[in-house]
Coordinates of C-alpha atoms in Angstrom, one line a residue:
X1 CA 62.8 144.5 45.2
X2 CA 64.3 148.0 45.3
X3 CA 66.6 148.2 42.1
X4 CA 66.5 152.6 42.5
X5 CA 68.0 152.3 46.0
X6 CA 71.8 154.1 46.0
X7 CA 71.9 153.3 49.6
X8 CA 71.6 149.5 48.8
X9 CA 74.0 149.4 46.3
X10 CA 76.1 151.6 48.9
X11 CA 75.3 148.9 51.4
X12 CA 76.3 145.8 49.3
X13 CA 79.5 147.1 47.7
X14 CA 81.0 147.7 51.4
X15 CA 79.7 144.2 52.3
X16 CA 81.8 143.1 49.0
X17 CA 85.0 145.2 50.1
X18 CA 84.5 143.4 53.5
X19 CA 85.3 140.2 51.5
X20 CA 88.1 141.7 49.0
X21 CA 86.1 141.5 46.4
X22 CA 86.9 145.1 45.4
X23 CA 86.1 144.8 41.3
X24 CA 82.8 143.5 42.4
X25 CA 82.3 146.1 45.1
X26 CA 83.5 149.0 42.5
X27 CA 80.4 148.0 40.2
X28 CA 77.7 148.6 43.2
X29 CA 79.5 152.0 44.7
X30 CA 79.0 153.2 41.1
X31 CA 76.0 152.2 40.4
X32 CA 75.1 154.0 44.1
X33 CA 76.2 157.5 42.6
X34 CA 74.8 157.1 39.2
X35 CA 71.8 156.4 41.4
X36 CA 72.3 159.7 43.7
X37 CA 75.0 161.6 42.9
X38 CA 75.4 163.5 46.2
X39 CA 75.8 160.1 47.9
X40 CA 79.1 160.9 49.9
X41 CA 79.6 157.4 51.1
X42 CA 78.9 155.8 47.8
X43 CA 82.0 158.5 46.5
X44 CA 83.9 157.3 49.3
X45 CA 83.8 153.4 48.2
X46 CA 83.8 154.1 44.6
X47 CA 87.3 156.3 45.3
X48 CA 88.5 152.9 48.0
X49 CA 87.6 150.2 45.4
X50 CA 90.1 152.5 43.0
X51 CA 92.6 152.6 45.5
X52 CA 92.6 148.7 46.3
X53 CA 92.8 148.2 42.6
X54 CA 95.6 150.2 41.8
X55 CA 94.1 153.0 40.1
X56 CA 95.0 156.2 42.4
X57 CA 94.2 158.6 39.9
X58 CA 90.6 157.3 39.8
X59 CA 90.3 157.7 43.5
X60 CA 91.4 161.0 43.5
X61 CA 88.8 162.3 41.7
X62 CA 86.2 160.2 43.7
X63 CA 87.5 161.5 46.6
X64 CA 87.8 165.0 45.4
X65 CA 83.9 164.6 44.5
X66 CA 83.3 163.3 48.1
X67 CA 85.2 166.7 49.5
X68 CA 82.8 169.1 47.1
X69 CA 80.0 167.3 48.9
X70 CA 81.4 167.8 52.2
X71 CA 84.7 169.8 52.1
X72 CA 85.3 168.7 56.1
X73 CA 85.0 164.8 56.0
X74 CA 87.9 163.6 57.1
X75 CA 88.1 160.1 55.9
X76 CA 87.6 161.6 52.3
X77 CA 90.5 163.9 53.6
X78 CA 92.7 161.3 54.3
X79 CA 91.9 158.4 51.6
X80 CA 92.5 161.2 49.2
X81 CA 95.8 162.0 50.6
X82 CA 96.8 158.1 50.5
X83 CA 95.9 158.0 46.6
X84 CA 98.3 161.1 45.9
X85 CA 101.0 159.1 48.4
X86 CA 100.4 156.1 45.9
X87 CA 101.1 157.8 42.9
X88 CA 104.3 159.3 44.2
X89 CA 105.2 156.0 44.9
X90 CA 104.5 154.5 41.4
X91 CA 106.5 157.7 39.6
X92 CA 109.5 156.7 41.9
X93 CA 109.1 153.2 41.2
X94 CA 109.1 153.7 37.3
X95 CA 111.9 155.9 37.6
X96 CA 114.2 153.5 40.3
X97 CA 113.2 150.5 37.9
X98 CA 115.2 151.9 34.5
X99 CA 117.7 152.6 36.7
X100 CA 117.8 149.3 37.7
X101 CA 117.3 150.3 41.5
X102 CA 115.3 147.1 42.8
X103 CA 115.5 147.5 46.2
X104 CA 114.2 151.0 45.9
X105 CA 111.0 149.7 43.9
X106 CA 110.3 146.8 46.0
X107 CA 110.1 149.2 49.0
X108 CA 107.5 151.7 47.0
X109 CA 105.6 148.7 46.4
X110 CA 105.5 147.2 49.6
X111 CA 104.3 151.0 50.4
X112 CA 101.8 151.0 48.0
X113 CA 99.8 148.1 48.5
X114 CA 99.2 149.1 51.8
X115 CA 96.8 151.3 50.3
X116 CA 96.3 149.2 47.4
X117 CA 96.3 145.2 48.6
X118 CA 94.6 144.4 45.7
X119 CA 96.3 145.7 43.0
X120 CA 97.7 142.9 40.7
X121 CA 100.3 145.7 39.1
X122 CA 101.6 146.6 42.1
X123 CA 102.4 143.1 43.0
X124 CA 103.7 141.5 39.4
X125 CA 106.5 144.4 40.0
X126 CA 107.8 144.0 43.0
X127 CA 107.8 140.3 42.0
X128 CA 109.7 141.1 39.0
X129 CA 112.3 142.9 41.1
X130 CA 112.6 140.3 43.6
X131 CA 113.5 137.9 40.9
X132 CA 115.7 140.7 39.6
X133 CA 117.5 140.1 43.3
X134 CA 117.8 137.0 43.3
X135 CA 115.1 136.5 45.9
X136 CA 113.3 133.5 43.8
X137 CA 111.2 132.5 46.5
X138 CA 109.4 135.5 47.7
X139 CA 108.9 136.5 44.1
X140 CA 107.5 133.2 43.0
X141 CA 104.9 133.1 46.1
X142 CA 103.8 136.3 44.9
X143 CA 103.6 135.4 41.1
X144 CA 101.8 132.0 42.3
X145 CA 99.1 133.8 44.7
X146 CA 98.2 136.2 41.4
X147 CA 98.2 132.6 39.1
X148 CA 95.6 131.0 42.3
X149 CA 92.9 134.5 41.3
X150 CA 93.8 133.9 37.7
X151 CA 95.3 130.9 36.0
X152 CA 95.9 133.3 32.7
X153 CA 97.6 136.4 34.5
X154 CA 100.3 136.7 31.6
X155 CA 102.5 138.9 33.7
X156 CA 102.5 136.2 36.3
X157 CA 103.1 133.5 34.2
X158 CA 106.4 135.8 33.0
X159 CA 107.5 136.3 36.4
X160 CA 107.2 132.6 37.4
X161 CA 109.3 131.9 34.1
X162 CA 111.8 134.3 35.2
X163 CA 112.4 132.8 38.8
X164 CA 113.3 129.9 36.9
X165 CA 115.3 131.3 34.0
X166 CA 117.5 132.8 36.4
X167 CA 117.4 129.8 38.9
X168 CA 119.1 127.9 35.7
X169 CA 116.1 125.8 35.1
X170 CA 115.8 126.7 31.6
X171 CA 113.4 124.3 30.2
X172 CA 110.7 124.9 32.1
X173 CA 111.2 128.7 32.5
X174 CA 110.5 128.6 28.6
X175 CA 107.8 126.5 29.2
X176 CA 106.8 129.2 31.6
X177 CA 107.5 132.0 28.6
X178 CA 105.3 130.4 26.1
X179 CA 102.5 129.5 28.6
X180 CA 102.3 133.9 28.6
X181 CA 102.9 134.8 25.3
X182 CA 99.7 132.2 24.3
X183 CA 98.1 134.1 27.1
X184 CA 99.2 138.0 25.3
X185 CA 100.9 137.4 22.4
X186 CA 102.3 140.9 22.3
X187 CA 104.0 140.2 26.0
X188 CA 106.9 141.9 25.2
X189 CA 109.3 141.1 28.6
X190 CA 108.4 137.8 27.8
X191 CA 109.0 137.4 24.1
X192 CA 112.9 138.5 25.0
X193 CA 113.3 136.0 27.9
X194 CA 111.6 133.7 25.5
X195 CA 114.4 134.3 23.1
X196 CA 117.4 134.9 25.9
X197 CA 116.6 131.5 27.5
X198 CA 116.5 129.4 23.9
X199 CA 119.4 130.9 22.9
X200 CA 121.2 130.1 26.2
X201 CA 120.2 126.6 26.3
X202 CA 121.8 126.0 22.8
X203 CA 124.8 128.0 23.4
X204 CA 125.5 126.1 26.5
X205 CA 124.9 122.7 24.8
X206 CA 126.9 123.2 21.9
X207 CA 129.5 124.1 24.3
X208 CA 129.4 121.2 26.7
X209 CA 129.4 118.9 23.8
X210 CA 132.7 121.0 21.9
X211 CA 134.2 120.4 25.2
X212 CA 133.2 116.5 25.4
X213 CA 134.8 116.3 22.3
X214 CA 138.3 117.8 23.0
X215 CA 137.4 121.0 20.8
X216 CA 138.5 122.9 23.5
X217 CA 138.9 125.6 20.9
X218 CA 135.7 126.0 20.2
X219 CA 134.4 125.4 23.5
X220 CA 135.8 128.5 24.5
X221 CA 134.4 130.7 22.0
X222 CA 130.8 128.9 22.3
X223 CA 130.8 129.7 26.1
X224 CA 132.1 133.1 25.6
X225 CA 129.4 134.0 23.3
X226 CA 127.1 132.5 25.6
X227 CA 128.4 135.1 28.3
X228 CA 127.5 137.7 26.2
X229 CA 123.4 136.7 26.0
X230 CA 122.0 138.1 29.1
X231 CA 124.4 139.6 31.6
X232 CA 121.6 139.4 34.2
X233 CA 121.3 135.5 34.5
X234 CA 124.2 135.3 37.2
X235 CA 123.4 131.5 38.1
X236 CA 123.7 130.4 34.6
X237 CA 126.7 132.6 33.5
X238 CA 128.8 131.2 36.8
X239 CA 128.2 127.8 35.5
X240 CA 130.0 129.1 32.0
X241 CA 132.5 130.9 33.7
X242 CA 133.2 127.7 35.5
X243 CA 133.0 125.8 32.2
X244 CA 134.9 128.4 30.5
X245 CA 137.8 128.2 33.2
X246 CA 138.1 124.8 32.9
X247 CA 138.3 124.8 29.0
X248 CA 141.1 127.4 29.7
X249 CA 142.6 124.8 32.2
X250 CA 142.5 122.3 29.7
X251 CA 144.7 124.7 27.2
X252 CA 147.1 125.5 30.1
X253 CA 145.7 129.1 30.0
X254 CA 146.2 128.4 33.9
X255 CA 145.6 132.8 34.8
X256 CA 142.7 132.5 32.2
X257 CA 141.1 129.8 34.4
X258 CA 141.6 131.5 37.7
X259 CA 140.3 134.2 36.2
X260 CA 136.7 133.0 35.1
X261 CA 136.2 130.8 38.6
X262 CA 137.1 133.9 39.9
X263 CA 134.1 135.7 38.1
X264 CA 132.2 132.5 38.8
X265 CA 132.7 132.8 42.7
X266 CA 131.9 137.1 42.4
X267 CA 128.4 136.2 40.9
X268 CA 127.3 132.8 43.2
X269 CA 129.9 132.5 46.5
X270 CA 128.7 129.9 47.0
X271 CA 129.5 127.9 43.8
X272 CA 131.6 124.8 45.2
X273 CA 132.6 123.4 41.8
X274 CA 134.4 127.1 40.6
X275 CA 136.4 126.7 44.0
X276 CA 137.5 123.6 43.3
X277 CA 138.7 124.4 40.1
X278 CA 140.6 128.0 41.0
X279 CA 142.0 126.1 43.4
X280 CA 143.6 122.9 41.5
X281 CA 144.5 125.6 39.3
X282 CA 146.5 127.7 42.1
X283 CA 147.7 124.5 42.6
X284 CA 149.4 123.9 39.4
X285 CA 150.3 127.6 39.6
X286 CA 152.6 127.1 42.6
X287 CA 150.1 129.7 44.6
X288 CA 149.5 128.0 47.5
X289 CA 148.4 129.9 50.1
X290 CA 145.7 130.7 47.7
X291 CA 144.4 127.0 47.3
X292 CA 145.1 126.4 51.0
X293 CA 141.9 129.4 51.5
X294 CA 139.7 127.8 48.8
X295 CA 140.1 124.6 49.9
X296 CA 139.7 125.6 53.2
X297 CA 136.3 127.1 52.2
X298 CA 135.2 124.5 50.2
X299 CA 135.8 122.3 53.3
X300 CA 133.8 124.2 55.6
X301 CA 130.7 124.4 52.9
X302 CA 131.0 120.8 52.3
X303 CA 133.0 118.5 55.0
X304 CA 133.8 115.6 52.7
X305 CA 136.4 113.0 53.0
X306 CA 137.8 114.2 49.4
X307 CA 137.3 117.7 50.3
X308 CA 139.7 117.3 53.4
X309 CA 142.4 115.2 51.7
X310 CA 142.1 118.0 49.1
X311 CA 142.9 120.8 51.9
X312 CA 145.7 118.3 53.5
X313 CA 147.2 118.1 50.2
X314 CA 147.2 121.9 50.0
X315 CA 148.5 122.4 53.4
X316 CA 151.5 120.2 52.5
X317 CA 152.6 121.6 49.5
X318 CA 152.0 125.0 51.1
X319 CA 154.5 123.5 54.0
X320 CA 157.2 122.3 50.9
X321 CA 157.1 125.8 49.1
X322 CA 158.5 127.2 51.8
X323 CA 161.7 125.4 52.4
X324 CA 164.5 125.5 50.5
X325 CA 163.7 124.0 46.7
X326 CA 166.7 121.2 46.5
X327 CA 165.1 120.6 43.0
X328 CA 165.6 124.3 42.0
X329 CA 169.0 124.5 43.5
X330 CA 170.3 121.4 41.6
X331 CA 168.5 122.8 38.5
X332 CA 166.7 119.5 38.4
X333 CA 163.2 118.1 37.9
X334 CA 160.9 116.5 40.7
X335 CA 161.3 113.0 39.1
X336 CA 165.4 113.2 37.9
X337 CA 166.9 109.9 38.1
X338 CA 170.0 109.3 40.4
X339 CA 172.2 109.9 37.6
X340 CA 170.4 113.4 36.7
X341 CA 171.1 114.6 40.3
X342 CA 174.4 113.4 40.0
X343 CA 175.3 115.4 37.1
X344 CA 173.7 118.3 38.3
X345 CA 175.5 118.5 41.5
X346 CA 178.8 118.2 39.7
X347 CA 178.0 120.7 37.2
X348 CA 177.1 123.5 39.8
X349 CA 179.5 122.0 42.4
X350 CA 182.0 123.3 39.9
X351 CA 180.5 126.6 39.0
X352 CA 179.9 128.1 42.8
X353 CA 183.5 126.6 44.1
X354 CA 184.9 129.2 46.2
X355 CA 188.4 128.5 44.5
X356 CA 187.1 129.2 40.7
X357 CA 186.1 133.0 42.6
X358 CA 189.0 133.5 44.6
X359 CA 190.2 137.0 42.1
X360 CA 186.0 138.3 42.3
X361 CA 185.1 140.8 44.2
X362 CA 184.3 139.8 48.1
X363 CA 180.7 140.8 47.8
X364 CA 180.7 137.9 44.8
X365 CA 182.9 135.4 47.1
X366 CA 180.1 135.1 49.8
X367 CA 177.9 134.7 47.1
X368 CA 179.3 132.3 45.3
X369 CA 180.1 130.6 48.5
X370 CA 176.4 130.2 49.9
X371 CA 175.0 128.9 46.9
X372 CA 178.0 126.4 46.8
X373 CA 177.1 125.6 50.3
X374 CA 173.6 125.0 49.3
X375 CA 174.3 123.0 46.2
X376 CA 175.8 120.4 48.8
X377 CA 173.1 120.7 51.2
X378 CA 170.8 119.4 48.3
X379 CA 173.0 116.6 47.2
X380 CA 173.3 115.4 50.4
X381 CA 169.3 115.0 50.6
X382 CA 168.8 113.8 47.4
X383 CA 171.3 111.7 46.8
X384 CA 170.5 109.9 50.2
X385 CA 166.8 107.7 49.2
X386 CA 165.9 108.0 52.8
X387 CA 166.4 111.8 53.1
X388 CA 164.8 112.3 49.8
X389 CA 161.5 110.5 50.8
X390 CA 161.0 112.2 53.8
X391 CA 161.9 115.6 52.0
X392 CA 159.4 114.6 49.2
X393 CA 156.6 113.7 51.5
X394 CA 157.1 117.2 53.4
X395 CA 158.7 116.0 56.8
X396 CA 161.1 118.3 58.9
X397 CA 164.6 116.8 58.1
X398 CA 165.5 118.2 61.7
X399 CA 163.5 115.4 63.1
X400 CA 165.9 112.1 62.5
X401 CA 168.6 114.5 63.9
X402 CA 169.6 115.7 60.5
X403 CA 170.3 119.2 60.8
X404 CA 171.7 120.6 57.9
X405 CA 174.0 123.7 59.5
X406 CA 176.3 120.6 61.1
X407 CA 177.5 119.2 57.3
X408 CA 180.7 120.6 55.3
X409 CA 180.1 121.1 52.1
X410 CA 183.9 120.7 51.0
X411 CA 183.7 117.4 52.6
X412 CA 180.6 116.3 50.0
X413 CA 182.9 117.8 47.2
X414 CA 185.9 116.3 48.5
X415 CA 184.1 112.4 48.7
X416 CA 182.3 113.1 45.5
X417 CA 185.3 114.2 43.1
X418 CA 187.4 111.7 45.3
X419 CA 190.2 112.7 47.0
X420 CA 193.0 114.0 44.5
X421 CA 196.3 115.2 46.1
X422 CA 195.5 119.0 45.2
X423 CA 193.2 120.7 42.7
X424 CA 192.9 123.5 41.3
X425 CA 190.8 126.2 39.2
X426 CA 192.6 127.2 36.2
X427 CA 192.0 130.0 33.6
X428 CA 191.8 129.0 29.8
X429 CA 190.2 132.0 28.3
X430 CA 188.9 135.6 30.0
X431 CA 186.2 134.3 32.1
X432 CA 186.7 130.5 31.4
X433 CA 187.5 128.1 33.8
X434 CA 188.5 124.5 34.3
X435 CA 188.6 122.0 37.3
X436 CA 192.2 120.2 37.2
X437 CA 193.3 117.6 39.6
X438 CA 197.0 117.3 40.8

């Protein structure tokens, strides 16, 4: 009825920011001051639909035409002031993002769309950053509110991929990748996620099936070049340090192991199955107090049946290591026969007798006297089934009254040699010795 009308325009594009339909509401206010250009409020909206939108630098000058018009209006004082505070914040941003500063650029963002709510920028990279985080969820609501305004919002449709590239869902995270390089071919974040994730996904597989096969060999070097695709996908590369560790398990590379679950644990804590194998592998190490505080965090995380016997075990053995080894002393393995711990005995009986020392020095004597104390003390367990069992299992030997300062260990040398009318430790050679009996 009255297409010449700036004021209408003016009218209808504030009615339209009311809504949040700012790129709507930008059309009017500029069609209000091609209509009149000394039309301060239509200035005004034309500088706050900028502003919304992300485009500071177009609402400074709007603004700055508003102030030539009327040099004392303070909202055009102030808006104008909030574009030049969202610029600043965009410079930092760019700057704190190639430094890899996320935090820093998810707070300038959060700044900046208080001035700018609309902007779809703004909001694609501070989502970007929160995947960059690790905070999947808040960057994925962000990437799907953009995706509900506009189903073919590439950058979205990258950030939403990312989430889930980095959440180790790496088929769909491709499918993700694709979905935006259909949408802007020349997508270039996502053309080398694109790429990262593919060539994840096969390095990992050829791995796992190297590994199924018993080509530990080549397991190894398919998850180590795996490792090297995208340092930045921590989820992912804990599962091939994990996979990696136990392929070094599997080689008896037992430091190797502990340390990829180690790296496993440093990028997810809270990776159960990289626990589990550091500490079966501190196990087999003989470290453990160290299994005893994985298992022990395992078994908080996770309060399983298997998970406690798994800690109990640990505890034991922990318990064991620090008695006296009998095994050790003898020089004998944890499964020697009662003939092997027979010989043993004899053979270091022999060499720690006091008498085969008498002419060393008395330092040496006590020496050689303690261990040949102790050599006793671990015939007299092993050699006894009973004793043994309990000493195996991990019981205190002190508790069936067996207290092992009370026994003589000339008396086990005595009944085990038999009972000869003398003997004697004889010379044959500088530094040779052998047992005679009278």
């Amino acid at each position: 009825m009255c297409p010449k009308n700036a004021s209408y325009y003016g009218n209808r594009a504030a009615t339209l920011m009311m809504l949040g339909r700012f790129r709507e509401a930008l059309g009017d206010a500029q069609q209000s001051v091609r209509l009149d250009d000394t039309f301060v409020r239509g200035h005004l909206r034309e500088g706050k639909c900028h502003l919304s939108l992300g485009n500071a630098m177009a609402a400074c000058r709007s603004f700055q035409r508003a102030l030539e018009l009327d040099h004392k209006n303070a909202q055009a004082q102030q808006e104008f002031k909030n574009a030049n505070a969202v610029m600043e914040y965009e410079k930092i941003a760019e700057m704190d993002f190639e430094k890899r500063d996320f935090r820093k650029v998810v707070f300038c963002m959060d700044r900046a769309l208080e001035f700018a709510p609309a902007c779809h920028r703004f909001k694609i990279l501070k989502a970007e950053c929160l995947a960059m985080l690790g905070r999947y969820p808040e960057a994925q609501s962000v990437a799907s509110d953009i995706l509900r305004m506009d189903s073919t919002n590439a950058d979205a449709l990258y950030v939403r991929g990312l989430c889930l590239y980095y959440e180790d869902c790496i088929e769909k995270a491709v499918q993700f990748f694709v979905q935006a390089l259909r949408m802007a071919p020349d997508h270039e974040k996502a053309c080398i996620a694109c790429r990262n994730a593919k060539a994840l996904k096969a390095k990992k597989e050829d791995g796992n099936k190297a590994f199924k096969e018993g080509n530990y060999k080549l397991a190894y070097e398919l998850y180590t070049e795996a490792l090297g695709i995208d340092p930045n996908n921590i989820k992912t590369n804990a599962k091939l340090y994990c996979n990696r560790g136990t392929v070094n398990a599997k080689l008896r590379k037992l430091d190797d192991a502990i340390e990829d679950c180690t790296n496993a644990v440093k990028l997810d804590d809270t990776y159960i199955k990289a626990y589990l194998r550091r500490a079966q592998c501190y196990m087999d190490t003989e470290q453990y107090d160290e299994a005893v505080r994985d298992y022990e965090k395992v078994y908080q995380t996770e309060k399983t049946k298997e998970h406690k016997q798994l800690l109990k075990n640990a505890q034991l053995e922990l318990k064991k290591s620090k008695r006296k080894d009998y095994y050790k002393i003898l020089g004998v393995d944890k499964n020697a026969s009662e003939d092997e711990i027979k010989k043993a005995y004899r053979k270091r009986a022999l060499m720690h007798h006091p008498d085969r020392h008498s002419g060393a020095s008395a330092e040496v004597q006590k020496e050689e006297e303690k261990k040949f104390k102790e050599v006793g003390e671990a015939f007299t367990i092993l050699s006894d089934p009973k004793k043994k069992t309990r000493y195996d299992s991990g019981q205190d030997l002190d508790e069936e009254g067996m207290n092992m300062g009370d026994f003589d260990a000339n008396n086990i040398f005595k009944a085990f040699f038999g009972s000869p009318g003398s003997f004697s430790f004889e010379a044959s050679g500088p530094g040779n010795f052998f047992f005679q009996f009278g």
